[in-house]
GROMACS .gro file of C-alpha atoms in nm:
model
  433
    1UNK     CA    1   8.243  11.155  -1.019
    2UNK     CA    2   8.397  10.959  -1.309
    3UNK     CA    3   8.531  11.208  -1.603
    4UNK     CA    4   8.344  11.035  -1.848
    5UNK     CA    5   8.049  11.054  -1.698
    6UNK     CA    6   8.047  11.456  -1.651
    7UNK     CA    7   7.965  11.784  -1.836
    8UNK     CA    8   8.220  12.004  -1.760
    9UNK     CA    9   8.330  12.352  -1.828
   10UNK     CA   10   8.745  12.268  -1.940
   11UNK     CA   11   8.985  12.548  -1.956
   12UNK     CA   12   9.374  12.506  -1.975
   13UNK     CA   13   9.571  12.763  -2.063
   14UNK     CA   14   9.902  12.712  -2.205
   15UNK     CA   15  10.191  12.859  -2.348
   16UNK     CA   16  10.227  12.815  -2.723
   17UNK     CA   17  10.308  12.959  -3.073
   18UNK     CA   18  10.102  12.937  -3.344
   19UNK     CA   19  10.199  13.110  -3.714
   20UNK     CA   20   9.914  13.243  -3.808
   21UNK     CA   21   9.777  13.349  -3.509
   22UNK     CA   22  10.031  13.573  -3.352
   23UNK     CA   23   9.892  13.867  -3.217
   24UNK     CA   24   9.646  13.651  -3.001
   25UNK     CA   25   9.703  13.591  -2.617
   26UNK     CA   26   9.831  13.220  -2.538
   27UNK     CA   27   9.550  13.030  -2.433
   28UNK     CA   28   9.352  12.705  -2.523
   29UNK     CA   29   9.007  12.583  -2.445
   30UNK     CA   30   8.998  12.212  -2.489
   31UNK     CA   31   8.680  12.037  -2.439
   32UNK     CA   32   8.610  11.695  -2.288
   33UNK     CA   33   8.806  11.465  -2.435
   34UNK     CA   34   9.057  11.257  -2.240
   35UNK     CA   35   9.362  11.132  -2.499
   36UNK     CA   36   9.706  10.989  -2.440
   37UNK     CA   37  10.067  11.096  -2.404
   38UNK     CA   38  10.080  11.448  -2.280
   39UNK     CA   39  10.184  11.548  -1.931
   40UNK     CA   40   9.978  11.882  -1.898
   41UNK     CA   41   9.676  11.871  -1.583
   42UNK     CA   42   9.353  12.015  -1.561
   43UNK     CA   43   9.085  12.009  -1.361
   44UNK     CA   44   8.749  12.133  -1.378
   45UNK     CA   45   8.428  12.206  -1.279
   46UNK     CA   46   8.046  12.055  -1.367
   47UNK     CA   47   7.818  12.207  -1.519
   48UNK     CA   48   7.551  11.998  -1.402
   49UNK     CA   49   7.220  12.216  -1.255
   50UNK     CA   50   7.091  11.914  -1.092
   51UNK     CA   51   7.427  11.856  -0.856
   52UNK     CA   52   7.329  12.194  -0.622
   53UNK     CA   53   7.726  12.257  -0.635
   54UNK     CA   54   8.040  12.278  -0.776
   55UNK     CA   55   8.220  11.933  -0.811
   56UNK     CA   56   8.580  11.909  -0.871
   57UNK     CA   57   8.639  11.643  -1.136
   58UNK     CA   58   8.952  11.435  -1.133
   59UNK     CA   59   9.257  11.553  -1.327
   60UNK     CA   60   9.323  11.383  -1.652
   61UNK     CA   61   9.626  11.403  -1.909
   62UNK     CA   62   9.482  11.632  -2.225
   63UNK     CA   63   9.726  11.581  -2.587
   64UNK     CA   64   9.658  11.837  -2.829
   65UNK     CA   65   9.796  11.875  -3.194
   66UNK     CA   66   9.907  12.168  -3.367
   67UNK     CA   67  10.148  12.124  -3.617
   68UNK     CA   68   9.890  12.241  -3.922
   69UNK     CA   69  10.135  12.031  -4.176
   70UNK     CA   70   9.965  11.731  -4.004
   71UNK     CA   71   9.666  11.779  -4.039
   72UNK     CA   72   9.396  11.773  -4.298
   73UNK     CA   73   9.116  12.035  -4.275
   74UNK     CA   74   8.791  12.099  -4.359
   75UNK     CA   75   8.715  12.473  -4.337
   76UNK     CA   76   8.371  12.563  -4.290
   77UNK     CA   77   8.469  12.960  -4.207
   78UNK     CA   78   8.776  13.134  -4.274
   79UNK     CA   79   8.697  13.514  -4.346
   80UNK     CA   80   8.370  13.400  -4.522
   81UNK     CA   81   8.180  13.112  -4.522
   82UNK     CA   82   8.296  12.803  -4.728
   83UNK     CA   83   8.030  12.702  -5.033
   84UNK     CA   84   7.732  12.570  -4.952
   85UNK     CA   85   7.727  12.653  -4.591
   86UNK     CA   86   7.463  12.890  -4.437
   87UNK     CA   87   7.267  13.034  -4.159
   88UNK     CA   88   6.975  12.838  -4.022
   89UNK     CA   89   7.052  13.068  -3.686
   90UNK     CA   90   6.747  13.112  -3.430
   91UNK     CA   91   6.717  13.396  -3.185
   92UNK     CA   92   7.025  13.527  -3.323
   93UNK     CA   93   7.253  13.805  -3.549
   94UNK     CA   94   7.513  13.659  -3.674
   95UNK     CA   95   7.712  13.889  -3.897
   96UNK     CA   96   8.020  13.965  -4.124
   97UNK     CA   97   8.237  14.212  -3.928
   98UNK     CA   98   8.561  14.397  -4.072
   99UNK     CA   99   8.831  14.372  -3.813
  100UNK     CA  100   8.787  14.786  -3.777
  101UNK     CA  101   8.451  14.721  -3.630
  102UNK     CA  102   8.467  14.443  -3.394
  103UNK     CA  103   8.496  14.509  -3.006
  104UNK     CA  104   8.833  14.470  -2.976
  105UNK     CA  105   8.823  14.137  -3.152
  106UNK     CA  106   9.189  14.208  -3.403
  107UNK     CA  107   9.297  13.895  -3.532
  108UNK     CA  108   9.544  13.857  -3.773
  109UNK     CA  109   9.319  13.832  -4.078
  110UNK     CA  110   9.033  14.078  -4.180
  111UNK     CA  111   8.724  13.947  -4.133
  112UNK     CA  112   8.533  13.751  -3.840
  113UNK     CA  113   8.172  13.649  -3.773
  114UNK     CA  114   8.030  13.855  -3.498
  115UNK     CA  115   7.752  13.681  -3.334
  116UNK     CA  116   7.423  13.844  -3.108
  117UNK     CA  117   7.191  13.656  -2.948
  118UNK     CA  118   6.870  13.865  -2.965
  119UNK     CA  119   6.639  13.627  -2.766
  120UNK     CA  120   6.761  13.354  -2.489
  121UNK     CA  121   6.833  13.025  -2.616
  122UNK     CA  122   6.904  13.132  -2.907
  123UNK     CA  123   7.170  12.958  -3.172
  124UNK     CA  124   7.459  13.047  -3.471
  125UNK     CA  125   7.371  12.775  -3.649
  126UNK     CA  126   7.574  12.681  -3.951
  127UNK     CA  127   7.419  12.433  -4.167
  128UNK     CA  128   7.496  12.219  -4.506
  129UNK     CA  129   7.275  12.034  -4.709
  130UNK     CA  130   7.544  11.816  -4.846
  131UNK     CA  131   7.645  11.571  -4.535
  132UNK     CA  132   8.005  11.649  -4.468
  133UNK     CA  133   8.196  11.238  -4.322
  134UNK     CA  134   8.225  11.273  -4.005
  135UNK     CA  135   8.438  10.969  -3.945
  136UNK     CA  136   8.702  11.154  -4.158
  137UNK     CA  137   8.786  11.378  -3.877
  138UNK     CA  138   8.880  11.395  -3.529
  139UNK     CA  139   8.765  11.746  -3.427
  140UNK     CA  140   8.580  12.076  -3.410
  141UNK     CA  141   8.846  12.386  -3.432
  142UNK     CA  142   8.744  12.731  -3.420
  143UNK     CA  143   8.886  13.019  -3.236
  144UNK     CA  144   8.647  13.246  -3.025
  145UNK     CA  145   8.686  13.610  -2.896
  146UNK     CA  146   8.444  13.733  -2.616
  147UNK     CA  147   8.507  14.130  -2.707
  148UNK     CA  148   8.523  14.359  -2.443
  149UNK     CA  149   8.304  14.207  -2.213
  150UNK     CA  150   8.358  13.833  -2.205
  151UNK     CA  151   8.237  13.587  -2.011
  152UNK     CA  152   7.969  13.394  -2.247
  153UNK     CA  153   7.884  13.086  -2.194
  154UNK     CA  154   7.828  12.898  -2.508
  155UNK     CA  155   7.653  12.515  -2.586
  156UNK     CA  156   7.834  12.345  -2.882
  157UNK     CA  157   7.625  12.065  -3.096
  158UNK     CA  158   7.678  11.928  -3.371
  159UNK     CA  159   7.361  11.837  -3.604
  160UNK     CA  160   7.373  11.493  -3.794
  161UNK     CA  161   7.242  11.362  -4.124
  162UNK     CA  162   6.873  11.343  -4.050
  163UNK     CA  163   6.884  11.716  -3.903
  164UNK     CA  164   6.887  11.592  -3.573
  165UNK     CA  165   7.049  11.792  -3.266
  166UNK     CA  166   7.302  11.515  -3.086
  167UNK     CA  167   7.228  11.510  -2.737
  168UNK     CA  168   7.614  11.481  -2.649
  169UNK     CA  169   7.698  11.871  -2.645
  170UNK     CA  170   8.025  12.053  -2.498
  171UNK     CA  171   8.011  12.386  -2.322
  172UNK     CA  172   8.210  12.715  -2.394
  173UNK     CA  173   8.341  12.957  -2.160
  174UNK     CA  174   8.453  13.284  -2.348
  175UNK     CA  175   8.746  13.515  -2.213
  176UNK     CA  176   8.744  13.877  -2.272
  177UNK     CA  177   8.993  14.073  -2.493
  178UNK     CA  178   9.153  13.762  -2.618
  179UNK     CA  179   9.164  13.545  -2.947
  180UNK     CA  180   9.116  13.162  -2.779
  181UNK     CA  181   9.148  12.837  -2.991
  182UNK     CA  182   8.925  12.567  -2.905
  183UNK     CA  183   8.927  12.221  -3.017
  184UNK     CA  184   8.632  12.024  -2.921
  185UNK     CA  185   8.695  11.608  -3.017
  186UNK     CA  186   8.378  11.467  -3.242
  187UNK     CA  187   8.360  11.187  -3.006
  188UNK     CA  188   8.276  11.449  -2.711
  189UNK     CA  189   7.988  11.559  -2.931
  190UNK     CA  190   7.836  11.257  -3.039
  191UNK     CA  191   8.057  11.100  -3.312
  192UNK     CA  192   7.809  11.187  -3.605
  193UNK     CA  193   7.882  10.922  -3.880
  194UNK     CA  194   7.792  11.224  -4.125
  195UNK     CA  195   7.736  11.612  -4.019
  196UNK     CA  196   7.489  11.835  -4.195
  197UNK     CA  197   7.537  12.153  -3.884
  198UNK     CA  198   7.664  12.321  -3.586
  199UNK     CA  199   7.508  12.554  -3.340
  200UNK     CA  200   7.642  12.774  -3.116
  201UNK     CA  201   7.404  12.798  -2.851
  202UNK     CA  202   7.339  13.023  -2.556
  203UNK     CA  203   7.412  12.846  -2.266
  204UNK     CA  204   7.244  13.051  -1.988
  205UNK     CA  205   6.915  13.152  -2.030
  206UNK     CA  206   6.993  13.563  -1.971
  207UNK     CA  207   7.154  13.798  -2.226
  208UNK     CA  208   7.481  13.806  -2.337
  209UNK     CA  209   7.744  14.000  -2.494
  210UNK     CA  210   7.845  14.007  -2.866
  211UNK     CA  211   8.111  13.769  -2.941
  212UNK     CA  212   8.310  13.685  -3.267
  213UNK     CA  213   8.422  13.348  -3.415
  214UNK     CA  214   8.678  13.255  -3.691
  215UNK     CA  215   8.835  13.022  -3.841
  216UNK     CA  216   8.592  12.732  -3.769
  217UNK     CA  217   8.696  12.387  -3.922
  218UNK     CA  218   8.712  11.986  -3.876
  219UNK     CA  219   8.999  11.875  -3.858
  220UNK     CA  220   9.197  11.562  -3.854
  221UNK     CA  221   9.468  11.516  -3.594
  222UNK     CA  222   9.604  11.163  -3.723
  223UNK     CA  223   9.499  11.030  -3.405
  224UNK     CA  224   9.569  10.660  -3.351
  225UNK     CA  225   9.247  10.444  -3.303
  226UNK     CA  226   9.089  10.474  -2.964
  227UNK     CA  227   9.141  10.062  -2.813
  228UNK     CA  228   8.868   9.886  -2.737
  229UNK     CA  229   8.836   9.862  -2.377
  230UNK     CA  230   8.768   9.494  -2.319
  231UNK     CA  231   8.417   9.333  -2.175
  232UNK     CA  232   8.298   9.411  -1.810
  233UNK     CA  233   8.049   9.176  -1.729
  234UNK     CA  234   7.736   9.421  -1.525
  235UNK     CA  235   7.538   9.332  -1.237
  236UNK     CA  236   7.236   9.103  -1.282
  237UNK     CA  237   6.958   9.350  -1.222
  238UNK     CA  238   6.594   9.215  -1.191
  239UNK     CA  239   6.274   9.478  -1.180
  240UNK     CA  240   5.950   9.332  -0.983
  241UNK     CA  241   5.696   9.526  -1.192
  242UNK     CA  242   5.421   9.458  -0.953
  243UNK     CA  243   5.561   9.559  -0.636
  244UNK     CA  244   5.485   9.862  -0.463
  245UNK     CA  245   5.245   9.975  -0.804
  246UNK     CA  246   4.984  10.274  -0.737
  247UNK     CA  247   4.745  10.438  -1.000
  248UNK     CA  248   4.872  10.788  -1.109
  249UNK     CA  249   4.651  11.100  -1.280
  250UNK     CA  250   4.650  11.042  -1.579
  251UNK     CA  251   4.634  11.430  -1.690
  252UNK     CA  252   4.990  11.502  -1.580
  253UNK     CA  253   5.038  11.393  -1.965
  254UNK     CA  254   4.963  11.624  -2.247
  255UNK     CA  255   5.074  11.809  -2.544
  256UNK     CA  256   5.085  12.133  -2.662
  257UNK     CA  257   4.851  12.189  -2.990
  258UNK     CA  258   4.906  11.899  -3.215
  259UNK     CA  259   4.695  11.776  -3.503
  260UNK     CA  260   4.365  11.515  -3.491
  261UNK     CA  261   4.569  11.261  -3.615
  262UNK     CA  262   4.870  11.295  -3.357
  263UNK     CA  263   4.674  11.323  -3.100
  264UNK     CA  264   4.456  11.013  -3.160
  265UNK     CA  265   4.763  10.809  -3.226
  266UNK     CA  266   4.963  10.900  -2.865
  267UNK     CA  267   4.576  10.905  -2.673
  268UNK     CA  268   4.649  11.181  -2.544
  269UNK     CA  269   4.457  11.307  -2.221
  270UNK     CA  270   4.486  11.669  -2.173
  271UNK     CA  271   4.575  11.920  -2.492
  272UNK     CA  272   4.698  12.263  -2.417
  273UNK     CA  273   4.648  12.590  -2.623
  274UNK     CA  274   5.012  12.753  -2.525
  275UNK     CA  275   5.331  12.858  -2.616
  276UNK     CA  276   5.434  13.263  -2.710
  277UNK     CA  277   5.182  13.330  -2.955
  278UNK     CA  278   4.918  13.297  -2.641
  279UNK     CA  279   5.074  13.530  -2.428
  280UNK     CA  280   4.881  13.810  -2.626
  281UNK     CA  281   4.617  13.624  -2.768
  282UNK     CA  282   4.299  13.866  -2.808
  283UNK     CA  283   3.952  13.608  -2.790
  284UNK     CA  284   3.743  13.924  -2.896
  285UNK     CA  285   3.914  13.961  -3.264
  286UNK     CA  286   4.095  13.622  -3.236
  287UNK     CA  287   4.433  13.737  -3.348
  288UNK     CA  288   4.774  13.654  -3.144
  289UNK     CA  289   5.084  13.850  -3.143
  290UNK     CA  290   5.431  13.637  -3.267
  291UNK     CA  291   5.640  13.843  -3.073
  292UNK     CA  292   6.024  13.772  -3.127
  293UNK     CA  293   5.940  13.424  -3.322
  294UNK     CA  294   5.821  13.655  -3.585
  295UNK     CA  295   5.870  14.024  -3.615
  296UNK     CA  296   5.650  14.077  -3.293
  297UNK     CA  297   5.383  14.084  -3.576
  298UNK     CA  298   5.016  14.085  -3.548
  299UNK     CA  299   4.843  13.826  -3.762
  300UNK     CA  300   4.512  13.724  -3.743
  301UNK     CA  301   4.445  13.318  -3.730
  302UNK     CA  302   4.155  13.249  -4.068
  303UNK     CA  303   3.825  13.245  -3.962
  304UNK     CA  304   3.545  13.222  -4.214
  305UNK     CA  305   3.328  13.414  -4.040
  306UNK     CA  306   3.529  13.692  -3.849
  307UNK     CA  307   3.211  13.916  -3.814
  308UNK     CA  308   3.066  13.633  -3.571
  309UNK     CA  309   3.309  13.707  -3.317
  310UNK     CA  310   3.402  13.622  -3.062
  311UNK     CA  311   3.174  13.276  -3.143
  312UNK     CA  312   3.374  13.070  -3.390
  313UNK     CA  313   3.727  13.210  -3.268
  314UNK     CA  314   4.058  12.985  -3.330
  315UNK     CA  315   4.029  12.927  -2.929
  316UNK     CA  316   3.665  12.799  -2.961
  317UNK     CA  317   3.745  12.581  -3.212
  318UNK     CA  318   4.009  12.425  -2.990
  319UNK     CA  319   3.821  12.335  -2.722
  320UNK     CA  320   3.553  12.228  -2.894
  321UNK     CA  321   3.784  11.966  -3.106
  322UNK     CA  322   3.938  11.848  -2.787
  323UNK     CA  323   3.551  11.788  -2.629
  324UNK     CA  324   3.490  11.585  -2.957
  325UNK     CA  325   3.792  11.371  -2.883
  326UNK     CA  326   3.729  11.309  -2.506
  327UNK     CA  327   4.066  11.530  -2.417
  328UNK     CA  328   4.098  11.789  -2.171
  329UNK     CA  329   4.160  12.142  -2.224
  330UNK     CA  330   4.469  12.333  -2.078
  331UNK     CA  331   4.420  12.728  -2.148
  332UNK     CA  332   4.670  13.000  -2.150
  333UNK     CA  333   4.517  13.350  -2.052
  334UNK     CA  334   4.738  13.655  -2.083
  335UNK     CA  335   4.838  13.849  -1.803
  336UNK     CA  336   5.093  14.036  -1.958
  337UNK     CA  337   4.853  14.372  -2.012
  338UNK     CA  338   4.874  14.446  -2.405
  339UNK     CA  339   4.680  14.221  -2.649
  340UNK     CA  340   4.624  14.346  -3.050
  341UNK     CA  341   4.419  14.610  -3.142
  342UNK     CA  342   4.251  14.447  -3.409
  343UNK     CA  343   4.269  14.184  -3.719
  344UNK     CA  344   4.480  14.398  -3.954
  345UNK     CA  345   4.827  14.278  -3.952
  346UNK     CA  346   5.096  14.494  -3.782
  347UNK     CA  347   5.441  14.508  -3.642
  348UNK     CA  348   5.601  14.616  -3.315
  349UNK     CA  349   5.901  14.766  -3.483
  350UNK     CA  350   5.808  14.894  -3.833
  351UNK     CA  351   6.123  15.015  -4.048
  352UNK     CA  352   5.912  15.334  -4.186
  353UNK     CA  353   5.891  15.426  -3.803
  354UNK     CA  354   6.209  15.310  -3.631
  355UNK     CA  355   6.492  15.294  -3.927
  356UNK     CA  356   6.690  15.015  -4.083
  357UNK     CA  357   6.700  14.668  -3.847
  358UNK     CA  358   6.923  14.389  -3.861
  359UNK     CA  359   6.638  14.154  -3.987
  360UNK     CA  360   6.332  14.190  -4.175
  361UNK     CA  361   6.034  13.956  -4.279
  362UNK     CA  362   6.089  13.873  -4.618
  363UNK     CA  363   5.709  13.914  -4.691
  364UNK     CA  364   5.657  14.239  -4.492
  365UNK     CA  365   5.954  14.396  -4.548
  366UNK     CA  366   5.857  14.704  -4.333
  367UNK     CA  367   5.877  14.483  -3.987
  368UNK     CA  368   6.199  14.432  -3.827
  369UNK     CA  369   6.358  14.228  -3.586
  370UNK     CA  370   6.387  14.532  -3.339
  371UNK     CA  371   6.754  14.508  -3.360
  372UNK     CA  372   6.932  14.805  -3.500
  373UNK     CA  373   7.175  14.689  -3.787
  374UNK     CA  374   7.453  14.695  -3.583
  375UNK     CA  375   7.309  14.433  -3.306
  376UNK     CA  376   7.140  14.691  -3.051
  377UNK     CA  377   6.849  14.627  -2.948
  378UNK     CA  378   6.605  14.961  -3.023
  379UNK     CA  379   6.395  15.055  -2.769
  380UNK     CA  380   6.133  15.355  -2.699
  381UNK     CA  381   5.894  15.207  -2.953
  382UNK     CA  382   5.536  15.250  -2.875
  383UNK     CA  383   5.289  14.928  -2.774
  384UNK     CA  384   5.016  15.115  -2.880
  385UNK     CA  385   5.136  15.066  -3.284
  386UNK     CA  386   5.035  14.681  -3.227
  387UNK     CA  387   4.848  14.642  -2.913
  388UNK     CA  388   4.578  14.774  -2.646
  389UNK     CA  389   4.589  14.762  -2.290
  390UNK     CA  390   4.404  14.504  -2.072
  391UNK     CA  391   4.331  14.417  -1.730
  392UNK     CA  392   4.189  14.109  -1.526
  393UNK     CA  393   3.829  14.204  -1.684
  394UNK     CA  394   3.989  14.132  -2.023
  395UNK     CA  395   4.060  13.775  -1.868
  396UNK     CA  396   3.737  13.736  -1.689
  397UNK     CA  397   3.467  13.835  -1.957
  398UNK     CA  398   3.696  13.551  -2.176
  399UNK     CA  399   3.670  13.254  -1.931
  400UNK     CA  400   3.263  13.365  -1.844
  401UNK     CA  401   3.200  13.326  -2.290
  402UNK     CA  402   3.354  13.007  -2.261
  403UNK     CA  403   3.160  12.887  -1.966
  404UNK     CA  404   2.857  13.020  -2.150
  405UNK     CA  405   2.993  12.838  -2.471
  406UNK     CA  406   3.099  12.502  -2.357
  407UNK     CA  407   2.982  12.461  -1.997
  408UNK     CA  408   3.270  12.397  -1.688
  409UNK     CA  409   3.575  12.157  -1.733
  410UNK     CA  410   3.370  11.841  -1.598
  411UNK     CA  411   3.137  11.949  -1.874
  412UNK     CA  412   3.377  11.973  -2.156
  413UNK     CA  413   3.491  12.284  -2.148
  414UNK     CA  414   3.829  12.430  -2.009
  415UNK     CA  415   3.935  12.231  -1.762
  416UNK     CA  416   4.287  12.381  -1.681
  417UNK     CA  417   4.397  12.761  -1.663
  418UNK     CA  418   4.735  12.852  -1.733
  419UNK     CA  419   4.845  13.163  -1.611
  420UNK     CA  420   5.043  13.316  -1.946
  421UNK     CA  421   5.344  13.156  -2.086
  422UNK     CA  422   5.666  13.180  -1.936
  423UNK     CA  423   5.706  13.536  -1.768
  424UNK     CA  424   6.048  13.476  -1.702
  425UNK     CA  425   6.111  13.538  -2.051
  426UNK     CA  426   5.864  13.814  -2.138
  427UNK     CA  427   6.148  14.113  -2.144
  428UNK     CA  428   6.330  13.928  -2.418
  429UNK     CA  429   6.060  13.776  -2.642
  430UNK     CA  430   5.749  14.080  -2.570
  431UNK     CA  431   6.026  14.350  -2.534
  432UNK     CA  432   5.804  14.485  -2.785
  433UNK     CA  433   5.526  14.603  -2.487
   0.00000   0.00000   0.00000
């Protein structure tokens, strides 16, 4: 496998000095980047899902820079976040930590950002709304500490002008009880013209430890222009687009929700009523739970005339918009066994009940995050302050009104059942019930 062609987890460790860093272990992280005139070897490993197995990637010469008088830098953290830089973090605590609290994370100055990922996929995601030149600058720096544990697996991207997440991203492995500089080169991640954000993302889909970051800051390394490689002529390629055609269902496209408007525009052939919020959807009192995207709160959708129901719920409406506009209906019914207990709005982890949290909603200050300040997740609370229990009957008296309401699929009506929303993930986001 060409290197430039892989996503690969890069670790060299080396033996070095640096000033201010002195009480850290010796090691480097350098990410993806393949420069000249340096005699140190690595090799590494994919990190591609789709290969099945590990593939060893060829060894490549790696030249780093650290003589700091160099250099010029643009520090985004250092002990505190530089002006006009803030959290737009997801799924996510990051936090402040004094030295005397971290989890074995010393480092030489007194402060470091400790980060928590409360839900899976979740992000640190620093962001600026003043573009920062990317072209200025040859790379990321930061220097990561895995605590006690170790062993996270982070996704680095770097967020460009328009807001946009590049799709070029480099991936973090974190060592335990250790201080570790990384450098990451900007043209590994995309080569933003201008950057407005990073993110810190998890990386594996299951939960992971605490970890701490410092020191985070482009920087440039007075690199000499990267040479243009000169022209390759490609192969000729030719595509027969009537050969071999076939007709296809047409219903393996959809979207999930979307407006009139939208969904007019893409002609869309099958809509589906999904995502978290359905998981605990209650059709008798048409309220859905947010679970982890908000507080685990209980908020009713607006109905105009709430004493009709279940006619006239948000779910009715949907299908009967989508028989209007020709589109199939997908349906999510819960299977999870708790749904709300009624249209008054409520939380899964109120602070009068449970005690200070990490993270509150600004506009119901009483519902947490279910995260105890200092990044534990609290647990013992009781479903029953949000929700009631179901079973299949809940399910079945549901689909039988909307058979009554809008006929079978072929008729308009729900066409496609979907079995809840991603189960996998219900002991992170509904830890709640």
């Amino acid at each position: 496998m060409p290197l430039q062609t892989a996503i690969s987890w890069l670790t060299l460790t080396v033996g070095i000095t640096w000033p201010t860093r002195t009480r850290r272990a010796l090691a480097l992280v350098v990410l993806a980047a393949v420069l000249t005139g340096c005699s140190r070897q690595w090799t590494s490993r994919t990190n591609d899902a789709s290969a099945g197995n590990d593939t060893t990637v060829e060894s490549a010469a790696v030249q780093y820079h650290f003589d700091g008088t160099a250099m010029d830098w643009y520090t985004i953290y250092d002990n505190t976040l530089a002006a006009g830089w803030q959290s737009w973090s997801w799924g996510t605590t990051p936090a402040e930590t004094d030295t005397a609290q971290t989890d074995g994370a010393e480092n030489s100055l007194q402060r470091a950002m400790a980060v928590t990922y409360d839900d899976v996929w979740g992000a640190f995601y620093l962001h600026n709304d003043q573009p920062i030149p990317g072209a200025k600058y040859d790379a990321l720096r930061f220097w990561v500490h895995g605590g006690r544990q170790g062993g996270q697996k982070l996704k680095v991207v770097l967020v460009d002008e328009s807001n946009s997440f590049l799709p070029d991203v480099a991936y973090v492995d974190v060592p335990a009880d250790v201080w570790t500089p990384v450098e990451i080169p900007l043209a590994r991640l995309g080569a933003p013209w201008q950057i407005t954000g990073i993110a810190w993302q998890d990386a594996t889909g299951i939960e992971q430890p605490t970890f701490y970051l410092d020191e985070i800051a482009l920087v440039d390394l007075n690199l000499p222009p990267t040479p243009t490689p000169p022209p390759v002529a490609g192969p000729v390629l030719s595509v027969d687009v009537a050969a071999d055609r076939r007709p296809i269902q047409p219903e393996i496209y959809g979207i999930n929700f979307g407006d009139e408007a939208l969904l007019t525009q893409l002609n869309i052939p099958v809509r589906r009523w999904g995502g978290n919020a359905t998981t605990r959807y209650n059709w008798q009192n048409d309220v859905s739970n947010r679970a982890a995207d908000w507080f685990f709160e209980n908020i009713p959708n607006e109905n105009p005339t709430p004493q009709q129901l279940p006619d006239g719920s948000a779910a009715d409406h949907f299908i009967l918009e989508n028989r209007l506009m020709g589109i199939q209906s997908m349906l999510t019914v819960p299977l999870i066994g708790w749904t709300p207990k009624s249209r008054e709005i409520a939380c899964g982890f109120s602070v009068t009940t449970y005690g200070a949290q990490a993270n509150l909603d600004p506009w119901r200050p009483d519902c947490g995050d279910g995260m105890t300040p200092d990044g534990a997740p609290l647990t013992g609370n009781d479903p029953t302050d949000t929700s009631i229990a179901i079973d299949p009957t809940f399910v079945r008296a549901w689909l039988t009104h909307l058979l009554q309401q809008f006929g079978s699929g072929a008729q308009g009506g729900a066409r496609y059942i979907s079995l809840d929303n991603e189960p996998m993930l219900w002991h992170h986001t509904h830890r709640d019930v």
